[in-house]
Coordinates of C-alpha atoms in Angstrom, one line a residue:
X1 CA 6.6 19.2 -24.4
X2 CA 7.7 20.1 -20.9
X3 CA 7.8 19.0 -17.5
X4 CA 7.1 20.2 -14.4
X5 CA 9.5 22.1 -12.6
X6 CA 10.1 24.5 -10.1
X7 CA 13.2 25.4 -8.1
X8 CA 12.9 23.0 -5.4
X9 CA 11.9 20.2 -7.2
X10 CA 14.8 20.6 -9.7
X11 CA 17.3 20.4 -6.4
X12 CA 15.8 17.1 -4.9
X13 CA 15.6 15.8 -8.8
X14 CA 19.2 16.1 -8.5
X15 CA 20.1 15.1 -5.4
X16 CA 18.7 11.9 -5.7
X17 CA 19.9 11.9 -10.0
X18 CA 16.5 11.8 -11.0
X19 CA 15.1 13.2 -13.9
X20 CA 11.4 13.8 -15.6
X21 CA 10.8 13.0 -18.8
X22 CA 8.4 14.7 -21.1
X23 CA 5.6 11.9 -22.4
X24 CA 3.3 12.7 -25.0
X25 CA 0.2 10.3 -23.7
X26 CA 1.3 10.6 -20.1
X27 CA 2.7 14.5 -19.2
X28 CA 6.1 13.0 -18.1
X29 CA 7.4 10.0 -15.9
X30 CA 10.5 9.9 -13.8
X31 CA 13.8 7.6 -14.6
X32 CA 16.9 7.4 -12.4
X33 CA 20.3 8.7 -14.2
X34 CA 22.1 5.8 -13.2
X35 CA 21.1 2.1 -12.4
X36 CA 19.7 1.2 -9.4
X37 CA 20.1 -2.1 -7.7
X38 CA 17.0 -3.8 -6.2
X39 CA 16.3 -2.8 -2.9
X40 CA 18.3 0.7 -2.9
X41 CA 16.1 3.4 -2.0
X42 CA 15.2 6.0 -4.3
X43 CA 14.7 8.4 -1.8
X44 CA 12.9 9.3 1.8
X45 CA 11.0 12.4 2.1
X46 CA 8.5 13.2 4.8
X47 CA 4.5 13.0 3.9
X48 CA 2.9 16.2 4.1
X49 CA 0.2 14.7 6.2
X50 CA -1.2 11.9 7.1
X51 CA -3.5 9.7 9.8
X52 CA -4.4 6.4 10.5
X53 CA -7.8 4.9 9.3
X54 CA -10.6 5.2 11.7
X55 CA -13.7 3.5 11.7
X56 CA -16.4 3.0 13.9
X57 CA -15.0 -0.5 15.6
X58 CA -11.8 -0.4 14.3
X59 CA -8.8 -0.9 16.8
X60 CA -7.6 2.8 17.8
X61 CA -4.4 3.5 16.1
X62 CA -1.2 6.1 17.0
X63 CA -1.3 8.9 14.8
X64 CA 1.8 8.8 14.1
X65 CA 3.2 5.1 13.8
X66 CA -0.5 3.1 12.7
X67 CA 0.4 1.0 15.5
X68 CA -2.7 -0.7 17.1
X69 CA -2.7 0.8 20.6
X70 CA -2.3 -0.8 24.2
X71 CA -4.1 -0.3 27.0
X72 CA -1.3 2.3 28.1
X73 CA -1.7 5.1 25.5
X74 CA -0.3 8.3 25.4
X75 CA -2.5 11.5 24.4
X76 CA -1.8 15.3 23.3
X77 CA -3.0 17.4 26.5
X78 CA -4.0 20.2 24.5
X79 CA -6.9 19.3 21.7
X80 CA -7.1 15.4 23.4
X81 CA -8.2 14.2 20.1
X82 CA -5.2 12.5 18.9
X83 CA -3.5 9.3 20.7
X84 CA -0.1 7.4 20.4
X85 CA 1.8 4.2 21.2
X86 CA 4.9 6.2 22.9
X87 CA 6.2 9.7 24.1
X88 CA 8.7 9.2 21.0
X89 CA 5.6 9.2 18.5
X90 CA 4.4 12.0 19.7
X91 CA 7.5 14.0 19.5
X92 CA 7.9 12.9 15.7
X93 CA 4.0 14.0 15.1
X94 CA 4.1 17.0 16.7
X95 CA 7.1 18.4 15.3
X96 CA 5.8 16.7 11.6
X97 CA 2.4 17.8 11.2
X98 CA 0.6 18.2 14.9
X99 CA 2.0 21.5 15.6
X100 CA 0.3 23.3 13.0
X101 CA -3.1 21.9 13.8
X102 CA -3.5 21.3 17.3
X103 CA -5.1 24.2 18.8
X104 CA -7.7 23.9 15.9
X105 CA -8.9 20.5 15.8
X106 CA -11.2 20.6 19.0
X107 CA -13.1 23.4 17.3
X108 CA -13.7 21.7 13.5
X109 CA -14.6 18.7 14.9
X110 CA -12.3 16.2 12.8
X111 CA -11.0 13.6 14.4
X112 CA -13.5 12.1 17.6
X113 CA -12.4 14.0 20.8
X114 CA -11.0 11.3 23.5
X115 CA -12.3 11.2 26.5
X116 CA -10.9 12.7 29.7
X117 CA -10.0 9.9 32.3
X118 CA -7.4 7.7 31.4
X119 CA -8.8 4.8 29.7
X120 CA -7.7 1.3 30.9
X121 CA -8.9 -0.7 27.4
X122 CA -8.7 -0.2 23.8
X123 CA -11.6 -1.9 24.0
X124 CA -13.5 0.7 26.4
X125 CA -12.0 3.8 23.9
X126 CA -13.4 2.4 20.9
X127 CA -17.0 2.4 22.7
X128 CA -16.5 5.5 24.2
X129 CA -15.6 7.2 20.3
X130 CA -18.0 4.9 18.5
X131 CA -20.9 7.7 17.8
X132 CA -18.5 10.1 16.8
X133 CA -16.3 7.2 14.8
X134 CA -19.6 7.1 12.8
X135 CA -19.4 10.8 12.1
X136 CA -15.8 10.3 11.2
X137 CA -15.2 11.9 7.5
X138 CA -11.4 11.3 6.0
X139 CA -12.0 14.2 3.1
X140 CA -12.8 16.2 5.7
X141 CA -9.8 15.4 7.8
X142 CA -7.4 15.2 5.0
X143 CA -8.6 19.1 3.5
X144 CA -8.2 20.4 7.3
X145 CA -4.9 18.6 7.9
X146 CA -2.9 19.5 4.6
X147 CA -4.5 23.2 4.8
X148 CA -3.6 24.0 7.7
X149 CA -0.3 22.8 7.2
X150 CA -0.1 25.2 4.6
X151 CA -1.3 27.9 6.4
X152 CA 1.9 27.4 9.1
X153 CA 3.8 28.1 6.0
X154 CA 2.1 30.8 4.9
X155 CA 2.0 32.4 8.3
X156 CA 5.3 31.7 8.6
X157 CA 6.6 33.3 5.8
X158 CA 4.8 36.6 5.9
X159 CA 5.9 36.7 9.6
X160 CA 8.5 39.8 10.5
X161 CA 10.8 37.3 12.4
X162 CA 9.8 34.0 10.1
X163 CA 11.6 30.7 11.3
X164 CA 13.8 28.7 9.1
X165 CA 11.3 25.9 7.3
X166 CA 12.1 22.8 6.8
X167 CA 12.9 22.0 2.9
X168 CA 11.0 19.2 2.6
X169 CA 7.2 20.8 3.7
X170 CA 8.2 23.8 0.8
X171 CA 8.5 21.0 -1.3
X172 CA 5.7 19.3 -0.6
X173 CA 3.5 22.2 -0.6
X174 CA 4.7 23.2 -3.7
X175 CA 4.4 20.0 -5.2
X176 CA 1.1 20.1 -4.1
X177 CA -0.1 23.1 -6.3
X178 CA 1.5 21.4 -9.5
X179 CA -0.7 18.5 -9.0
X180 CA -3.4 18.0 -11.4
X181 CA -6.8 17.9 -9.8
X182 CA -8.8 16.1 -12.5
X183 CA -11.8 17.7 -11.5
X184 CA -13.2 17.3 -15.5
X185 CA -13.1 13.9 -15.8
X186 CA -14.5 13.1 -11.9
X187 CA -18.2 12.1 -11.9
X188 CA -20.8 14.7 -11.1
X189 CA -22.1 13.1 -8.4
X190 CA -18.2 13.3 -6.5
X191 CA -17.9 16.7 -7.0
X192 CA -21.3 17.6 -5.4
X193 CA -20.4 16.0 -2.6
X194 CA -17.0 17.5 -2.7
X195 CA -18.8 21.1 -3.2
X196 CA -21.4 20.1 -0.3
X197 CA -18.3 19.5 2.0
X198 CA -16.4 22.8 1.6
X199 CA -19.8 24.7 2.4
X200 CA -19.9 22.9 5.4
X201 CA -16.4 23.7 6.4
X202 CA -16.7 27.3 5.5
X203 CA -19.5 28.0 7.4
X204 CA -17.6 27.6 10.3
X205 CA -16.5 31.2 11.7
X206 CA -13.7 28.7 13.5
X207 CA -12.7 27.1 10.5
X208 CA -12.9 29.8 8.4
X209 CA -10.2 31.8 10.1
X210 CA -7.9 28.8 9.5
X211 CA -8.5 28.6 6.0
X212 CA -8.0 32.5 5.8
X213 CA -4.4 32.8 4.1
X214 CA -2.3 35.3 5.8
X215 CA -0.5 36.8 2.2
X216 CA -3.9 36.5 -0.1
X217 CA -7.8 36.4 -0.2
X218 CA -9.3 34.0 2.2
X219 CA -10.1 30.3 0.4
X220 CA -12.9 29.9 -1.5
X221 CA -15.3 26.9 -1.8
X222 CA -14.0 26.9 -5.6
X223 CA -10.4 26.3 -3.6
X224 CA -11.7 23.5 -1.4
X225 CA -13.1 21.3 -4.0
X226 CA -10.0 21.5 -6.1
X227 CA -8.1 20.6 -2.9
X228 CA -10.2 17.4 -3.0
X229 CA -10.2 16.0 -6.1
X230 CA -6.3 16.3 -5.9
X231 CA -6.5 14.4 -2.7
X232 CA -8.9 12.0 -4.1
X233 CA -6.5 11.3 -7.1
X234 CA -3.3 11.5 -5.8
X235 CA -3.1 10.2 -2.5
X236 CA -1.8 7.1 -0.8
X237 CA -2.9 4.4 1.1
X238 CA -0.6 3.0 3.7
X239 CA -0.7 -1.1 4.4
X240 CA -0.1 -3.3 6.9
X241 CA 1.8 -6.8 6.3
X242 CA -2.2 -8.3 5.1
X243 CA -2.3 -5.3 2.5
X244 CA -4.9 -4.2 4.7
X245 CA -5.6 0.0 4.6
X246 CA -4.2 1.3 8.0
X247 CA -3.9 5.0 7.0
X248 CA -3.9 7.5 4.4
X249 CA -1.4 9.8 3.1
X250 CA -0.8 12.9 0.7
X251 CA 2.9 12.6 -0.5
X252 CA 2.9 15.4 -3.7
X253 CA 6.2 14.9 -4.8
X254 CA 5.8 10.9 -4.8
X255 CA 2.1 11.3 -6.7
X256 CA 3.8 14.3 -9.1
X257 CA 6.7 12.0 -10.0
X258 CA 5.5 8.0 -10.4
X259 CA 3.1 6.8 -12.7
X260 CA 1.1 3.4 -12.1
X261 CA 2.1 0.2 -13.5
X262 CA 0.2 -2.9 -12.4
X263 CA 3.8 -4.2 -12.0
X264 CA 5.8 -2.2 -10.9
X265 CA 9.5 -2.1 -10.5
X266 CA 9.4 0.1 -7.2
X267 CA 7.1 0.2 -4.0
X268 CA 6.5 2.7 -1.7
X269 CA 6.3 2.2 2.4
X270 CA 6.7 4.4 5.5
X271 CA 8.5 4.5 8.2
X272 CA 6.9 5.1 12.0
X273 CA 8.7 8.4 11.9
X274 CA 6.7 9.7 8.9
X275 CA 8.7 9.8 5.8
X276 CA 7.8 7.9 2.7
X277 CA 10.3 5.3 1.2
X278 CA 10.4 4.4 -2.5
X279 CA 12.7 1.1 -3.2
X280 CA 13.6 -0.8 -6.2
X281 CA 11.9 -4.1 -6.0
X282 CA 14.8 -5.2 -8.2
X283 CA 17.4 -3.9 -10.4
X284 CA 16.3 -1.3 -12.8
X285 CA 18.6 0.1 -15.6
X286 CA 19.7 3.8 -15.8
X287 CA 16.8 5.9 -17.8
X288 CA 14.2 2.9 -17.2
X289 CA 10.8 4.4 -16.0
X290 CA 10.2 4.0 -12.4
X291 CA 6.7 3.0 -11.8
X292 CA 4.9 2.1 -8.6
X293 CA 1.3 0.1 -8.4
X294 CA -1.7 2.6 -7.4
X295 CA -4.1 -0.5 -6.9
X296 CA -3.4 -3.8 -5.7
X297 CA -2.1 -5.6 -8.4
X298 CA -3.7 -8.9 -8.1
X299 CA -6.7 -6.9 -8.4
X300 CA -8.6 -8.4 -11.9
X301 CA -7.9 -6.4 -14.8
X302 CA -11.4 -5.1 -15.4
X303 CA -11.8 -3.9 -11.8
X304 CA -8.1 -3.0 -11.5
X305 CA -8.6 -0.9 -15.1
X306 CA -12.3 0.8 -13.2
X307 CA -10.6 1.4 -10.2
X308 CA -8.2 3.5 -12.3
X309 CA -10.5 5.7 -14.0
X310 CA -12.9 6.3 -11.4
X311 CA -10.2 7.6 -9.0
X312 CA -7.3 8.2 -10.3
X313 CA -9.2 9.7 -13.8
X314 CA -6.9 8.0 -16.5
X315 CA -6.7 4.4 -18.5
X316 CA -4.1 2.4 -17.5
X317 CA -1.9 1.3 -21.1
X318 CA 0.7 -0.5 -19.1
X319 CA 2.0 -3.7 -20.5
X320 CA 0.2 -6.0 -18.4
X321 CA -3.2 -4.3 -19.7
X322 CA -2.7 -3.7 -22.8
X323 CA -0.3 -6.3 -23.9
X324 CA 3.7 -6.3 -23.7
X325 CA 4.6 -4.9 -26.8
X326 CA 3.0 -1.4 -26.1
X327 CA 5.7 -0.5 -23.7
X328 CA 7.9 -0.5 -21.6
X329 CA 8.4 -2.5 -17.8
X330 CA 10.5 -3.5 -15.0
X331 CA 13.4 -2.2 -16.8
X332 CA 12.5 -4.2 -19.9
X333 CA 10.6 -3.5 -23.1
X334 CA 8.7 -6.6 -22.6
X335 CA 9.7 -8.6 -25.2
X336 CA 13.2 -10.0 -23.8
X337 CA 13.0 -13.9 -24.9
X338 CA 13.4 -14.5 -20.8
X339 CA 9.9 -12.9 -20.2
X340 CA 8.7 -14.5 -23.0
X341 CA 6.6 -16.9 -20.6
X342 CA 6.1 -15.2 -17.8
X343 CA 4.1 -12.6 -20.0
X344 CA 1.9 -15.5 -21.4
X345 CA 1.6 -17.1 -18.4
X346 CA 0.6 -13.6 -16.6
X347 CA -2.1 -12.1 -19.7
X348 CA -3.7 -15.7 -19.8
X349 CA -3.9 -15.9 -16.1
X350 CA -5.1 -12.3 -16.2
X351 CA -8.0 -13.3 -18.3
X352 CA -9.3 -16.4 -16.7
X353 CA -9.4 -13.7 -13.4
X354 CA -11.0 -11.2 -15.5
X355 CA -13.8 -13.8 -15.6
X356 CA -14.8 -12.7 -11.7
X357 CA -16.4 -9.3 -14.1
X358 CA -17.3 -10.8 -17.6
X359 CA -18.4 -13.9 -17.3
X360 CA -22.3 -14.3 -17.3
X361 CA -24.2 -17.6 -15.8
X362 CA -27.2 -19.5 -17.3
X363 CA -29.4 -16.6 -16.3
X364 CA -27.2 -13.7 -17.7
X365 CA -26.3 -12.5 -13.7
X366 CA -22.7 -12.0 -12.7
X367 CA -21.6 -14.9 -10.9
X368 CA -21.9 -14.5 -7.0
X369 CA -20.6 -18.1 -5.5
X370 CA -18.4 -20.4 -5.5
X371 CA -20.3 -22.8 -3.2
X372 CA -20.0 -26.5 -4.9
X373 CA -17.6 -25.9 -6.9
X374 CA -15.3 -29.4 -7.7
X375 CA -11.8 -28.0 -8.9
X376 CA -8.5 -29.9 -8.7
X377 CA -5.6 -28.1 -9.0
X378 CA -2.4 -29.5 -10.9
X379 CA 0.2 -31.0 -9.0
X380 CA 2.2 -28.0 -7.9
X381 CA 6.1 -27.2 -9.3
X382 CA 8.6 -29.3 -6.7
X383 CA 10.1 -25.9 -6.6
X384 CA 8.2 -22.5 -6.0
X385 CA 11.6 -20.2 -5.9
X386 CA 12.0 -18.9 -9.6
X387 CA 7.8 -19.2 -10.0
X388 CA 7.6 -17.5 -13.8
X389 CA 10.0 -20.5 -15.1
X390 CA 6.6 -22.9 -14.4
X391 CA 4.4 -21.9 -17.8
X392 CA 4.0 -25.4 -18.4
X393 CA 2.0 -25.2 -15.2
X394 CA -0.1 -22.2 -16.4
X395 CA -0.8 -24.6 -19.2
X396 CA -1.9 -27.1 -16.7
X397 CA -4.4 -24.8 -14.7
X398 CA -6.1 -23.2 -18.1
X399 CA -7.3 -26.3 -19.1
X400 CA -8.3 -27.7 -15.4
X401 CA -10.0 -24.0 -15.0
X402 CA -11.8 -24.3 -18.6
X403 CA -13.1 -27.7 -17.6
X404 CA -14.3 -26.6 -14.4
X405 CA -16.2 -23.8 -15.9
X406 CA -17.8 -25.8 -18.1
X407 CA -19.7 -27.5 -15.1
X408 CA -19.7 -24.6 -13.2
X409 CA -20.4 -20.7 -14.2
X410 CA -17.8 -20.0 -11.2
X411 CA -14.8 -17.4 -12.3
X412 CA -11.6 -18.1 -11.4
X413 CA -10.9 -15.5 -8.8
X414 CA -13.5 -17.2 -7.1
X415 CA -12.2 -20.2 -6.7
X416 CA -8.5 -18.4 -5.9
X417 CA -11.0 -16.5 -3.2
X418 CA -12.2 -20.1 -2.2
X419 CA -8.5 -21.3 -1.3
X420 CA -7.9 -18.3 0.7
X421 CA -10.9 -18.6 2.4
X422 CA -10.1 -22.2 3.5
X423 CA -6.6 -21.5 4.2
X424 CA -8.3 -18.2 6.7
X425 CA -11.1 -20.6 8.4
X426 CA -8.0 -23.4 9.3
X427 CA -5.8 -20.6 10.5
X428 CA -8.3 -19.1 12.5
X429 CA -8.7 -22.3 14.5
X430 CA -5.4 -22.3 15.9
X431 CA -2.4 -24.3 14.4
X432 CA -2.5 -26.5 17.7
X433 CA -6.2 -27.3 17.1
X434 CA -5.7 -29.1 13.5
X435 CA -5.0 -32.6 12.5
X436 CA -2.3 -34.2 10.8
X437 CA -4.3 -33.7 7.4
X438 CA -5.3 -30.3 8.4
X439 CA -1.9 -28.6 8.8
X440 CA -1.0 -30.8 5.4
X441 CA -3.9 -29.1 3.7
X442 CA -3.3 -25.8 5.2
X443 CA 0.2 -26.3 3.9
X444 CA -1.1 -26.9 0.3
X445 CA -3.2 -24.3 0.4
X446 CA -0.7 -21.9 1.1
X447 CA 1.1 -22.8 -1.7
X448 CA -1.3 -22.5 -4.1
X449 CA -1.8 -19.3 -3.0
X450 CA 2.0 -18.7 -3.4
X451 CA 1.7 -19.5 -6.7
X452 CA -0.8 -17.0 -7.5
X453 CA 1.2 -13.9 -5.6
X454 CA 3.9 -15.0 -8.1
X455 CA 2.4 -14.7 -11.5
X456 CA 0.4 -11.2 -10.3
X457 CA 3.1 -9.6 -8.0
X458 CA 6.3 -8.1 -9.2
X459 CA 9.5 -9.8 -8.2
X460 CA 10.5 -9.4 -4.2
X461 CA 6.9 -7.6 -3.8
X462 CA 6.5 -7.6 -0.2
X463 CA 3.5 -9.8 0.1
X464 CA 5.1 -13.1 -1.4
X465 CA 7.5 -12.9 1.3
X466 CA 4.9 -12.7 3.5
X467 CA 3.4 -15.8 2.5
X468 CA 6.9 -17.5 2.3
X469 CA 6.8 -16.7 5.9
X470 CA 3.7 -18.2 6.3
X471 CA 4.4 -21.6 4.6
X472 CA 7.5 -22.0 6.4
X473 CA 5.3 -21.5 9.5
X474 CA 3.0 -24.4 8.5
X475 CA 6.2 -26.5 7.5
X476 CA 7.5 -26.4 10.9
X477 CA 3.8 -27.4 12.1
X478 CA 4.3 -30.1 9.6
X479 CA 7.4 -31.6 10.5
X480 CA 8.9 -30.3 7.4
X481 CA 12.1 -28.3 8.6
X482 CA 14.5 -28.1 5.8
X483 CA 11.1 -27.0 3.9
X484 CA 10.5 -24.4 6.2
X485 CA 14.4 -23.2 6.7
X486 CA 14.2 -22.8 2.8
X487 CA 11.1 -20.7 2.8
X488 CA 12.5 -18.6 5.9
X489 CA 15.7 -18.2 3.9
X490 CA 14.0 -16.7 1.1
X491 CA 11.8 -14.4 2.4
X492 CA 14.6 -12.7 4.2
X493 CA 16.3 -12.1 1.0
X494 CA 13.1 -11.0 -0.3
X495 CA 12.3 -8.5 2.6
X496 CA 15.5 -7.3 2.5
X497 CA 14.9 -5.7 -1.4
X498 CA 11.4 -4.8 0.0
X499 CA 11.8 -3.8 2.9
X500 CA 15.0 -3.3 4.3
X501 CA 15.3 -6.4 6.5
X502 CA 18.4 -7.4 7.4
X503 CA 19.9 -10.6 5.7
X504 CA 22.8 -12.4 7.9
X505 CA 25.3 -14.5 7.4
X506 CA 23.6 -17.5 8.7
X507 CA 20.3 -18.2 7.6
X508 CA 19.3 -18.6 11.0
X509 CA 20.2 -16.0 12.9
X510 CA 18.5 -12.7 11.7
X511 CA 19.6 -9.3 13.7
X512 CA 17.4 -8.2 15.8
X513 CA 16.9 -4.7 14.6
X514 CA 14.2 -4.4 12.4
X515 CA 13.3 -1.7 9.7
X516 CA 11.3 1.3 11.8
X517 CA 8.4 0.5 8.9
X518 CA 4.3 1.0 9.9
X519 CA 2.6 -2.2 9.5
X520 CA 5.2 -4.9 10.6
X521 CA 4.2 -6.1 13.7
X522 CA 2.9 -9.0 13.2
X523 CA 5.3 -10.3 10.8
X524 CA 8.4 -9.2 13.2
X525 CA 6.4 -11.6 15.5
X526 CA 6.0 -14.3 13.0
X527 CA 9.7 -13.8 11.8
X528 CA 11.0 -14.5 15.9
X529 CA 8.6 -17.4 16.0
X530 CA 10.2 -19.1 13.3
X531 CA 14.0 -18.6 14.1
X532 CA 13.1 -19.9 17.3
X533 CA 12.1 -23.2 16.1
X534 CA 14.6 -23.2 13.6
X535 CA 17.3 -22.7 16.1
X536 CA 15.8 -25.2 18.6
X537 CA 15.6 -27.9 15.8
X538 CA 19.4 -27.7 15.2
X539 CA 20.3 -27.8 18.9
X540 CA 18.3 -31.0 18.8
X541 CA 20.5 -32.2 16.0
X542 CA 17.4 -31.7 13.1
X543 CA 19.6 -32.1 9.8
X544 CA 19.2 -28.4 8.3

């Protein structure tokens, strides 16, 4: 067996003491040559193309940051179809990825043209794009992007006086070609669509010319569609703090290297200047397989198992699916006496989730609602720091979730989707609207939701800091400060193995630079909130 390798993917596997292993049932996966401590970065490497989701009534983001914009935006002059947060975002686009498609995009028609005028509202710019918004297709816009990327190579190259590339865009394009494109095991109906979108781009005199390689034969429609289904099974979706999609991605190397794991010991993010991180989540031993989640792991394993084979074409046999003693995980082989519980408690949860897909009511219909359903939940652990030590709670909820579906032919996702959505509708009043009781509720709600983030997320997985940040929010609203400096506490340490963040030496004072990650914003904001109080409580003498 063999592995892929070409000259300047052997170089960065080296420079960053990587290595790719030939797998039998897998083609290969990478491991790092030595250990790696959690939150060390694996390595940064520039996307080969990328934009920010757009749909019609959608915020309008900055092409090169996701940031939602402001009424004071900044536009290219040229094709006036791209807009950004800052001069300094579109420096960093144009020189990444704007500069080979510029003077093209007016002419294909990807991305909705903005209009002339300066526009004095987000607001006013979304109405003015909505038609074209509707029109909006991201296969399209991905194939055009990435191609004509590679056509500024190939140009480049065969030129008499070429200019020195950078190494990471060889790489990437090469990477790209290594890519498998699955195009077998896609359904029928995908690739008719794929093969009824390349026509339409080729029939474009415009586009046409930019597809037309400068060292070969013009691309065929044969050549478009393969381009597509790699995109369709390799590509990455970018998050904000919500794990809501903001943008999309093609990183080769990242999707050539890492296989899925629906618990993953590494995570990847990006930065506002366009490069891809990969980071540890914790620490993983040298010649452990470095995995990252392609799906959102709390995801229920049917759908998360679906999800897998329909886009990414292959069935996932990590140990959370198929059972702990198939492989290996998070630097473990999954049978270490410590994980003993934690894997019990995480395939049982798994099931009674899995419910949301199997389980049939009276009628033999998929469940639909959770409307009048009476669950109590088991007292929650006094301590929600070290959540897989808690199987006795596991236990607990099985036998509270059993009872409750014996009254009820409600899943459990559902009733997890339940507390979330009375946890949103409480938030979305406005903290200084609630009661007492309310904030107290809210507060319990979070941590229920806590709870679940722990058993389905990896260790220092982004998200359950997130929520940490959240509950110490609604501890302060509470009156519970040494609650909420403990919460704040520990999902600094967290976002600093995520993330980056910076951990000081007092657990109050945080420095106030902040990672240059997409997505952020409004947990930078939540973050400043927080300290504030915290600070003002111990002025006031509050015992911390």
């Amino acid at each position: 067996m063999t592995t892929t390798s070409f000259i300047e993917l052997d170089q960065f596997l080296s420079d960053h003491r990587l290595e790719l292993v030939p797998s039998k049932d897998r083609r290969q996966y990478v491991v790092s040559k030595q250990p790696i401590r959690a939150g060390a970065i694996v390595y940064a490497l520039p996307s080969l193309y990328g934009f920010p989701q757009i749909d019609h009534g959608a915020p309008t983001r900055c092409f090169c940051c996701y940031k939602v914009l402001s009424a004071s935006d900044f536009r290219c002059s040229q094709c006036r179809c791209v807009s950004y947060c800052s001069p300094s975002c579109q420096q960093v686009h144009w020189k990444l990825w704007h500069r080979a498609e510029c003077k093209h995009l007016k002419s294909v028609g990807v991305f909705p043209k903005i209009a002339t005028g300066k526009t004095k509202s987000p607001s006013l710019l979304s109405i003015q794009r909505s038609d074209e918004m509707r029109q909006f297709d991201p296969e399209k816009a991905m194939l055009i992007g990435v191609l004509q990327q590679l056509r500024y190579i190939s140009q480049n190259t065969a030129s008499n006086k070429p200019k020195a590339l950078p190494q990471w865009l060889t790489l990437q394009a090469k990477a790209l070609e290594h890519l498998v494109d699955h195009r077998s095991d896609l359904p029928s109906d995908l690739i008719q669509r794929f093969e009824l979108l390349a026509a339409d781009v080729l029939k474009n005199s415009e586009a046409g010319q930019i597809f037309s390689r400068s060292n070969a034969a013009p691309l065929t429609s044969s050549d478009l569609v393969k381009y597509l289904c790699k995109f369709h099974c390799n590509n990455f979706i970018s998050h904000d703090a919500s794990m809501f999609s903001i943008g999309e991605v093609a990183h080769p190397v990242s999707s050539l290297l890492f296989n899925h794991s629906c618990i993953p010991n590494c995570i990847h993010i990006y930065t506002k200047d366009g490069f891809q991180l990969i980071r540890a989540l914790h620490d993983i031993p040298a010649r452990h397989e470095l995995t990252i989640a392609y799906v959102d792991p709390i995801t229920p394993r049917t759908e998360r198992r679906r999800r897998l084979k329909d886009v990414y074409a292959f069935d996932c046999t990590c140990p959370r699916c198929v059972g702990p003693t198939h492989g290996g995980v998070a630097g473990s082989d999954g049978n270490d006496d410590d994980l003993k519980d934690y894997w019990n408690s995480l395939v049982h949860f798994d099931r009674l989730f899995d419910k949301k897909f199997s389980q049939k009511d009276a009628a033999g219909q998929q469940p639909q609602s959770y409307q009048g359903v009476d669950f109590s939940w088991p007292k929650l652990p006094r301590s929600l720091v070290q959540l897989t030590s808690h199987p006795e709670y596991i236990t607990k909820l099985s036998k509270r979730v059993k009872a409750a579906e014996t009254l009820h032919p409600v899943p459990t996702f559902n009733i997890f989707k339940k507390i979330q959505d009375q946890a949103t509708s409480l938030e979305s009043k406005g903290i200084s609207s609630l009661s007492d009781d309310q904030i107290t509720q809210l507060l319990e709600l979070s941590k229920k939701t806590l709870y679940v983030y722990g058993l389905v997320y990896p260790q220092n997985y982004p998200i359950i800091a997130f929520q940490y940040i959240k509950i110490a929010a609604h501890s302060i609203s509470a009156g519970e400060v040494n609650s909420a400096r403990e919460y704040y506490s520990l999902a600094l340490k967290m976002l600093k193995n995520a993330l980056g963040y910076t951990v000081p030496t007092s657990d109050i004072q945080i420095n106030n630079e902040r990672p240059n990650l997409v997505g952020i914003e409004d947990i930078d904001t939540d973050i400043e909130t927080i300290k504030m109080h915290l600070e003002s409580s111990q002025n006031m003498g509050v015992s911390l």
